[in-house]
CSV table of C-alpha atoms in Angstrom, one decimal:
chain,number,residue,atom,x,y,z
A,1,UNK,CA,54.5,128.7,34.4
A,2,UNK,CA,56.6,131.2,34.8
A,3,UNK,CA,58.6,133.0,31.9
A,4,UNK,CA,62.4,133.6,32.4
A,5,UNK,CA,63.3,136.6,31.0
A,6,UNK,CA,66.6,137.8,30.3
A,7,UNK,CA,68.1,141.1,32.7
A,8,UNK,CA,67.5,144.4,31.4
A,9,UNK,CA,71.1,144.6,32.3
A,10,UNK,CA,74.2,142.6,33.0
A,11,UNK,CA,77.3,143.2,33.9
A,12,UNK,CA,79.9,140.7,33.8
A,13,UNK,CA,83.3,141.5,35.4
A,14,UNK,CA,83.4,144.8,34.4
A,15,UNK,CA,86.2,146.9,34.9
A,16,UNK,CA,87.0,150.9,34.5
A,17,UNK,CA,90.2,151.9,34.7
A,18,UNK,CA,91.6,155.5,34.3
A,19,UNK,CA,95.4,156.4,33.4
A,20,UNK,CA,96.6,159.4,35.6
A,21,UNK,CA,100.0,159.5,34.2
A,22,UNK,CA,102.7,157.4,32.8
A,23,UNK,CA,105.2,156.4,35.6
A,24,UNK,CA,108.9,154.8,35.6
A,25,UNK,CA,107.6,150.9,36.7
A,26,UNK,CA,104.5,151.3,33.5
A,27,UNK,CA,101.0,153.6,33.7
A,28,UNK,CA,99.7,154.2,37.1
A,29,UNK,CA,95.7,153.9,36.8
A,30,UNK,CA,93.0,155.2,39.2
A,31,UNK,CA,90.4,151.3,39.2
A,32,UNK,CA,86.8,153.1,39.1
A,33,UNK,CA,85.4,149.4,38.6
A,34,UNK,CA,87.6,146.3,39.3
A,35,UNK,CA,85.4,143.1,38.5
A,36,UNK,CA,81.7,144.0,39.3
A,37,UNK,CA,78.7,141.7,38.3
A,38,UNK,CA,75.6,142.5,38.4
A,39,UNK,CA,72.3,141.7,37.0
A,40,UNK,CA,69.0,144.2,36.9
A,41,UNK,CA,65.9,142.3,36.2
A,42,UNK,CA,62.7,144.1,34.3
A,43,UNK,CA,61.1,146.2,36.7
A,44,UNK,CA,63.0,145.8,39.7
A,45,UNK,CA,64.3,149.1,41.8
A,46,UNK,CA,67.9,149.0,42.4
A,47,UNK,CA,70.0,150.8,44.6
A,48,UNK,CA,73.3,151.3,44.3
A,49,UNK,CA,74.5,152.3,47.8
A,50,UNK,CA,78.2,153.1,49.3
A,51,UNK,CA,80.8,156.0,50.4
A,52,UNK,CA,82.1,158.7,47.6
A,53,UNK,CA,84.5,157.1,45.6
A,54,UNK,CA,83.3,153.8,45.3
A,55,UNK,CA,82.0,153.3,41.9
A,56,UNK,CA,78.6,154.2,41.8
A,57,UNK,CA,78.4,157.0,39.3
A,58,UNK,CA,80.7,155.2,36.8
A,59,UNK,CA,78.9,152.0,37.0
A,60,UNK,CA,75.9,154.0,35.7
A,61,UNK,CA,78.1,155.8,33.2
A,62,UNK,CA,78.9,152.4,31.7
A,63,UNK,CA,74.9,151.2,31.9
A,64,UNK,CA,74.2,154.1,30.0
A,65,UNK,CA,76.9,154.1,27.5
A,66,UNK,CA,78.7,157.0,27.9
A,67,UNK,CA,81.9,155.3,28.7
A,68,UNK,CA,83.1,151.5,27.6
A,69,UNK,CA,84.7,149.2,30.1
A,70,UNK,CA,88.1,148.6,30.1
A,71,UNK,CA,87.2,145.0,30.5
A,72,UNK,CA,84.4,142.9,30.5
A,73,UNK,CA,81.3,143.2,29.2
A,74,UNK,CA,77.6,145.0,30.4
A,75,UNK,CA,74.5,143.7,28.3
A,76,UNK,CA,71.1,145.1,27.4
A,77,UNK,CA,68.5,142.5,26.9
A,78,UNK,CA,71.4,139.8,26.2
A,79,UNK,CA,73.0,141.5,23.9
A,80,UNK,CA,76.2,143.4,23.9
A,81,UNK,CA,75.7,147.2,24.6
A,82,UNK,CA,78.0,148.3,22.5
A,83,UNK,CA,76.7,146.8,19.7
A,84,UNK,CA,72.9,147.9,20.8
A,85,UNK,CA,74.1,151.4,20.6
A,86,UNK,CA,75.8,150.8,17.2
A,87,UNK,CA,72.2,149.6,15.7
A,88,UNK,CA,70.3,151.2,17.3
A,89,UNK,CA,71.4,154.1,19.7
A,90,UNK,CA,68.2,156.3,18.9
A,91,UNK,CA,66.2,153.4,20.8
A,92,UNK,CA,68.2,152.4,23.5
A,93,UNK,CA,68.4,156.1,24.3
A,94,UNK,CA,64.4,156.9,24.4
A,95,UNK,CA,64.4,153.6,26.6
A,96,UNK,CA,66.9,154.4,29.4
A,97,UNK,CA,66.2,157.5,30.9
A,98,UNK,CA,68.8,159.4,33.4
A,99,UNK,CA,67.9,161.8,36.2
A,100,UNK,CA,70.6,164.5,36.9
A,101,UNK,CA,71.5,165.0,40.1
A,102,UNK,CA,72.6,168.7,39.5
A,103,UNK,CA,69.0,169.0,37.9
A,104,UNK,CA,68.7,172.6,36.8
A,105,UNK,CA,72.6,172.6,35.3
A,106,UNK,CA,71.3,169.9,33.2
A,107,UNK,CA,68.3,172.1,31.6
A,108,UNK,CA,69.1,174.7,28.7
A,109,UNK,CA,68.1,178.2,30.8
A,110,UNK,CA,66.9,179.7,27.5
A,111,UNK,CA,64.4,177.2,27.2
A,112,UNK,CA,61.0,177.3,28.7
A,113,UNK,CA,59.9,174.0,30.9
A,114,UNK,CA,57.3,173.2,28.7
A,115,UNK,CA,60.5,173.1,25.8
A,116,UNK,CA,62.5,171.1,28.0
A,117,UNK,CA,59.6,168.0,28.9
A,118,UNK,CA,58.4,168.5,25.1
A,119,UNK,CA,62.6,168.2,23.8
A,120,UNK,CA,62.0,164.6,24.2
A,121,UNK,CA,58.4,163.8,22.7
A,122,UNK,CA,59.6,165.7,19.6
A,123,UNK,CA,63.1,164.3,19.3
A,124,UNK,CA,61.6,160.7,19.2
A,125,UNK,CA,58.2,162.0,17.7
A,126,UNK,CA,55.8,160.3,20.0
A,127,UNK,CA,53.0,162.7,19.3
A,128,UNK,CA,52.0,165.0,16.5
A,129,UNK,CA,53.8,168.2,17.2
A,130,UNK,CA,50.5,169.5,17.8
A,131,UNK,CA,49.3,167.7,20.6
A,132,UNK,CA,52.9,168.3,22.5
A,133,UNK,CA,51.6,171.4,24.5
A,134,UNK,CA,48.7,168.8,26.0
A,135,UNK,CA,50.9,166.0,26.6
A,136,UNK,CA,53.5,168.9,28.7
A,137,UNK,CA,50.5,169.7,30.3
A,138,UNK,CA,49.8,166.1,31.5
A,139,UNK,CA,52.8,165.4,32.5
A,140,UNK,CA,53.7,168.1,34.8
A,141,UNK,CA,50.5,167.8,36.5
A,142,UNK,CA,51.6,163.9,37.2
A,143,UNK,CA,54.7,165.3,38.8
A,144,UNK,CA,52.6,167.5,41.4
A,145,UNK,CA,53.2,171.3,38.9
A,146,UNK,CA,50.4,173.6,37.3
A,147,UNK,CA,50.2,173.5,34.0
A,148,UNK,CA,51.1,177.1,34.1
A,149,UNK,CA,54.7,176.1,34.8
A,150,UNK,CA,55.8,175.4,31.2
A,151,UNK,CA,55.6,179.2,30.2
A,152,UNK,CA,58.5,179.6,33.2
A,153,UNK,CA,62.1,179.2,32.9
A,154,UNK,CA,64.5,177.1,35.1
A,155,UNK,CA,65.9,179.2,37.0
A,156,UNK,CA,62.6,180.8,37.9
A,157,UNK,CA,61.4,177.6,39.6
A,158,UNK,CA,62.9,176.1,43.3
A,159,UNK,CA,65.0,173.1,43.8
A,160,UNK,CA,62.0,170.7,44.5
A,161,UNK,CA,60.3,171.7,41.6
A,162,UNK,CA,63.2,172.1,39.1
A,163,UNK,CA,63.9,168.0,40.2
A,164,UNK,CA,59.8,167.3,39.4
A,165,UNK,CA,60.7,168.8,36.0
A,166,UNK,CA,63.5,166.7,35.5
A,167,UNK,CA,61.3,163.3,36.3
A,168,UNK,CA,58.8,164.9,33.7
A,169,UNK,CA,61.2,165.3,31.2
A,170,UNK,CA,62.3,161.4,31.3
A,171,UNK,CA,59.1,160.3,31.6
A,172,UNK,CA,58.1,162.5,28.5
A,173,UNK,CA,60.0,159.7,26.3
A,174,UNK,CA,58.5,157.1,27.7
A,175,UNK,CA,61.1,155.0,29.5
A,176,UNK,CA,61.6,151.3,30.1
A,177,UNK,CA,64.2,152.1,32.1
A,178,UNK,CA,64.9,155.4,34.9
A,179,UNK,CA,68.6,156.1,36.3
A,180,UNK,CA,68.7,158.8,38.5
A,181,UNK,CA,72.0,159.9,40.6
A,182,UNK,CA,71.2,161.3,44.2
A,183,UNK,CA,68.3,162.6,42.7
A,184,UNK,CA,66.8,164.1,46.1
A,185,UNK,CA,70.3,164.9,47.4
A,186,UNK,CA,70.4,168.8,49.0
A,187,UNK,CA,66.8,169.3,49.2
A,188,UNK,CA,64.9,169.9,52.2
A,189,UNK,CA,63.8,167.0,54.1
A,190,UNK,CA,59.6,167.5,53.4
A,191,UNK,CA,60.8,168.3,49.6
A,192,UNK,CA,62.8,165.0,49.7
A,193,UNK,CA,60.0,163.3,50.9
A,194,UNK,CA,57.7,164.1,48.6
A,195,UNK,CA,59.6,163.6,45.5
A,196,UNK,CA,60.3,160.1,46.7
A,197,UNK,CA,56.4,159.5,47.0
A,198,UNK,CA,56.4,160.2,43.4
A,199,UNK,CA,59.4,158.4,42.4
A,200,UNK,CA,57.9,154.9,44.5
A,201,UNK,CA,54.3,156.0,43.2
A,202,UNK,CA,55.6,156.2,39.2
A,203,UNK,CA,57.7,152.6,39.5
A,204,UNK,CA,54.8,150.7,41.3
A,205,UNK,CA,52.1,152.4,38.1
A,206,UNK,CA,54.5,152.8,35.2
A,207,UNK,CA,56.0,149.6,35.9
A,208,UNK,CA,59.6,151.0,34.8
A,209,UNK,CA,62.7,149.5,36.4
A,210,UNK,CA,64.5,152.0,38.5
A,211,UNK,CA,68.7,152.4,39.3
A,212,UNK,CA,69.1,154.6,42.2
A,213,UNK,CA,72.5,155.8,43.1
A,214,UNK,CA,72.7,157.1,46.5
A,215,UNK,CA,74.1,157.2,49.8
A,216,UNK,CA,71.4,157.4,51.7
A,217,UNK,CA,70.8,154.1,53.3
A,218,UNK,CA,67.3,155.1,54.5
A,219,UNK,CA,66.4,156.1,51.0
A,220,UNK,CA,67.4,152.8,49.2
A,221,UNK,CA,65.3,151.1,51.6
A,222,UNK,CA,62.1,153.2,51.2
A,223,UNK,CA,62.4,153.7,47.5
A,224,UNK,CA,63.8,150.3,46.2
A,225,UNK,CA,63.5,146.7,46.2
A,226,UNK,CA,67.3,145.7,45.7
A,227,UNK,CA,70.3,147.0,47.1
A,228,UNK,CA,73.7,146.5,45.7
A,229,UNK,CA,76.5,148.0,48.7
A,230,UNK,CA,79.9,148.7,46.6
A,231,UNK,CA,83.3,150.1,47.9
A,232,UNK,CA,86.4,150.9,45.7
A,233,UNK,CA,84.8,149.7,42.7
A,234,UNK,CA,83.5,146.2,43.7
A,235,UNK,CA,80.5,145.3,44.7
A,236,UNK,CA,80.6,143.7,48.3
A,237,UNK,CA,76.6,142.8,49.0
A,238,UNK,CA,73.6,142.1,47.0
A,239,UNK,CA,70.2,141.3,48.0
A,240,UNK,CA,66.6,142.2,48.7
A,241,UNK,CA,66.9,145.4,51.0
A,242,UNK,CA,64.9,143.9,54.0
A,243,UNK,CA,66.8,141.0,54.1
A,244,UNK,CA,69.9,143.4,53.6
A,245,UNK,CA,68.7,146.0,56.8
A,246,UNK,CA,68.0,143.5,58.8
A,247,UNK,CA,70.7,141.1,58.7
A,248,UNK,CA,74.1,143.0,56.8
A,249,UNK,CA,76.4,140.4,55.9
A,250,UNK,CA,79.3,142.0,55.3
A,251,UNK,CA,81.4,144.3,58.0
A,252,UNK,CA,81.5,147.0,55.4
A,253,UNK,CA,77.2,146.8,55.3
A,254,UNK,CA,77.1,147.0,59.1
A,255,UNK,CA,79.6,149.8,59.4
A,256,UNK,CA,77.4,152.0,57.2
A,257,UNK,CA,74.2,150.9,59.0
A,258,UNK,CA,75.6,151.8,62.2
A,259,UNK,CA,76.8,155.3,60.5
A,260,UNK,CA,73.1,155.8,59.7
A,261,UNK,CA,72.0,158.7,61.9
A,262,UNK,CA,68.7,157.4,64.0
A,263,UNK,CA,66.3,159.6,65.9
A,264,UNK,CA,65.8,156.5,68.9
A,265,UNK,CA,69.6,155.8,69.5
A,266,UNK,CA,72.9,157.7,69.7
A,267,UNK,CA,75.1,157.5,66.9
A,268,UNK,CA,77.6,154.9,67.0
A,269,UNK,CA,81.3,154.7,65.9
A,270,UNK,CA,81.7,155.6,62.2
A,271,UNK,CA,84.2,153.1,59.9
A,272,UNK,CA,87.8,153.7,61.0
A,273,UNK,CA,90.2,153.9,59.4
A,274,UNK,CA,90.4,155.9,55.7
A,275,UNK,CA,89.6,154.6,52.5
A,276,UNK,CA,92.5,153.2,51.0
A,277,UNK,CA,93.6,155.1,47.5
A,278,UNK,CA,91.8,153.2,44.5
A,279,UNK,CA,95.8,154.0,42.7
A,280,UNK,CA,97.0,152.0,45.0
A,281,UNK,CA,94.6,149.0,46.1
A,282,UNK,CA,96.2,146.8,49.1
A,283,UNK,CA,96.7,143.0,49.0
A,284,UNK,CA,93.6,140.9,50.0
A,285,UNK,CA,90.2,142.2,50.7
A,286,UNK,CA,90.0,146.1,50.2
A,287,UNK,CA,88.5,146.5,53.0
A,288,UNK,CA,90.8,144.6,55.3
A,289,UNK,CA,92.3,147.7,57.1
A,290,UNK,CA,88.9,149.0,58.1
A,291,UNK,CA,86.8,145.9,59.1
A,292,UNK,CA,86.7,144.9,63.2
A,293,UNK,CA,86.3,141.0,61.8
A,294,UNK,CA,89.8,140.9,59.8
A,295,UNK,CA,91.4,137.6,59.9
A,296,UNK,CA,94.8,136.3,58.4
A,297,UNK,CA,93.7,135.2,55.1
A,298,UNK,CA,91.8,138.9,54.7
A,299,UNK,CA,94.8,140.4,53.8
A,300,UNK,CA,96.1,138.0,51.7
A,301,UNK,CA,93.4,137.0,49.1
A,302,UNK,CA,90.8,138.8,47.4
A,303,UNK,CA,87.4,137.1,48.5
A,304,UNK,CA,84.8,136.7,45.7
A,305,UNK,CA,80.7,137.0,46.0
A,306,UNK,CA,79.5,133.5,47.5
A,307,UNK,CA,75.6,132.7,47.3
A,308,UNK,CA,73.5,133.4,51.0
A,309,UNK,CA,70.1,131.8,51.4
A,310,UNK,CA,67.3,134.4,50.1
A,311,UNK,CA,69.2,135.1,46.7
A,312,UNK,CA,72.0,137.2,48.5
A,313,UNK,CA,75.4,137.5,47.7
A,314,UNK,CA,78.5,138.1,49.9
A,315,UNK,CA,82.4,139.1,49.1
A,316,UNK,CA,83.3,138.5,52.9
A,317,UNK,CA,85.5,135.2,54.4
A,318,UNK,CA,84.0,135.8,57.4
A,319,UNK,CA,80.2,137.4,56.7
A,320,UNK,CA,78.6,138.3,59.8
A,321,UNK,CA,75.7,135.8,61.4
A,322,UNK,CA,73.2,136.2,63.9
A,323,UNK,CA,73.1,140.3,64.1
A,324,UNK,CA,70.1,142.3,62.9
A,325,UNK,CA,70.0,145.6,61.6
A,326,UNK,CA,68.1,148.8,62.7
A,327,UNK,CA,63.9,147.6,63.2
């Protein structure tokens, strides 16, 4: 029989709201997140996928408690993250590990790299502080570095192997848990592809459940099992990523498959239309002025996510039928 086991994480109508300024009709404020849900199961890979703008980044701001929701609530193990982090922040913060995407800005330049994986064994004293310099060792070998590296500094090592050192350094404290934003963003295409190998190589052995931010549609699918697309802070399409590819749902899903450059076809029309301002959100579905299906009742109510056989979710009147993805 199988066991059911509560998300790592849930979020339940979350919204993030910014004030920009105080105006004459009350405060005008920039919606980051307006309403998303969202659940991340234990050892699942989730990407998080859509344009600049919509939402990504704060969503994992909020998953790893750096900033509270303006409303609703995101959960670790079923319990209130807030109140995790009040009992116990030292634990919650050796399990959820986070991958900069401006890796070397995110490493002290004075230290050495074997200071910067070892930071984290010795902060949460998971070996005797003499057997650190062996655990280094081991770790940056799993990552694909020489030993030798740790006597080197940051800035003395490339963009490939500055982002190896940064998956070293959150697997150093052992993780249940690995966020990583656009963590192979800017690097050459053969670097890229080799620090994904590790990354799908590490989740499939370490078992750890993995948020990936990205925009990178051919990334999410290689790397992760899950795919939730977002735009202006909601979430318009969840599901497994093959289903997803194959078979988008939602007009906003097919605009940014189509967008995907492909080496066997031309590249098609982009989205029209621009992004409407996140200050100033029109009536009806957000993504009314820029969807080819629009219809009446689009621009007048706000759909919300219905269930699609193969345990998808849709935010669309109208979701598309019948029409594969890129094979």
């Amino acid at each position: 029989m199988k066991e059911n086991r509560l998300p790592v994480f849930s979020v339940l109508d979350v919204e993030k709201r910014f004030l920009l300024r105080k105006g004459r009709n009350g405060p005008v404020e920039l919606r980051a997140l307006d309403g998303v849900r969202l659940d991340i199961e234990e050892g699942s890979s989730v990407a998080l996928v859509g344009e600049s703008g919509s939402g990504k980044s704060t969503l994992v701001r909020l998953l790893l408690g750096l900033d509270r929701p303006s409303d609703g609530r995101v959960l670790y193990d079923g319990g209130d993250l807030q109140q995790v982090l009040s009992r116990d922040r030292a634990r919650f913060a050796r399990e959820v590990a986070f991958v900069y995407q401006d890796a070397r800005g995110s490493m002290n330049p004075r230290f050495t790299i074997g200071d910067i994986v070892g930071e984290p064994i010795r902060v949460h004293r998971l070996h005797p502080v003499q057997h650190i310099p062996q655990r280094v060792s081991e770790l940056l070998e799993r990552v694909g570095l020489p030993p030798s590296v740790a006597v080197r500094y940051p800035h003395q090592l490339s963009g490939g192997q500055v982002r190896r050192v940064a998956v070293a350094r959150a697997l150093a404290q052992q993780p249940r848990v690995i966020m990583a934003d656009e963590a192979v963003a800017g690097l050459d295409v053969s670097v890229q592809a080799s620090l994904l190998n590790l990354l799908r190589e590490l989740v499939a052995e370490l078992r750890v459940t993995l948020v990936f931010v990205t925009h990178d549609l051919g990334v999410a699918s290689y790397l992760c099992d899950r795919i939730a697309v977002m735009y202006l802070g909601r979430i318009l399409e969840t599901g497994p990523v093959d289903a997803i590819l194959q078979g988008p749902a939602h007009p906003y899903t097919r605009g940014l498959l189509d967008s995907f450059p492909r080496f066997d076809r031309p590249l098609r029309a982009p989205l029209r239309g621009e992004i409407p301002s996140p200050v100033d959100l029109p009536a009806g579905c957000r993504f009314a002025g820029r969807c080819p299906c629009v219809q009446p009742r689009c621009t007048s109510s706000d759909p919300v996510a219905q269930p699609l056989p193969g345990g998808r979710l849709v935010a669309c009147f109208h979701p598309l039928s019948g029409q594969s993805g890129p094979t």
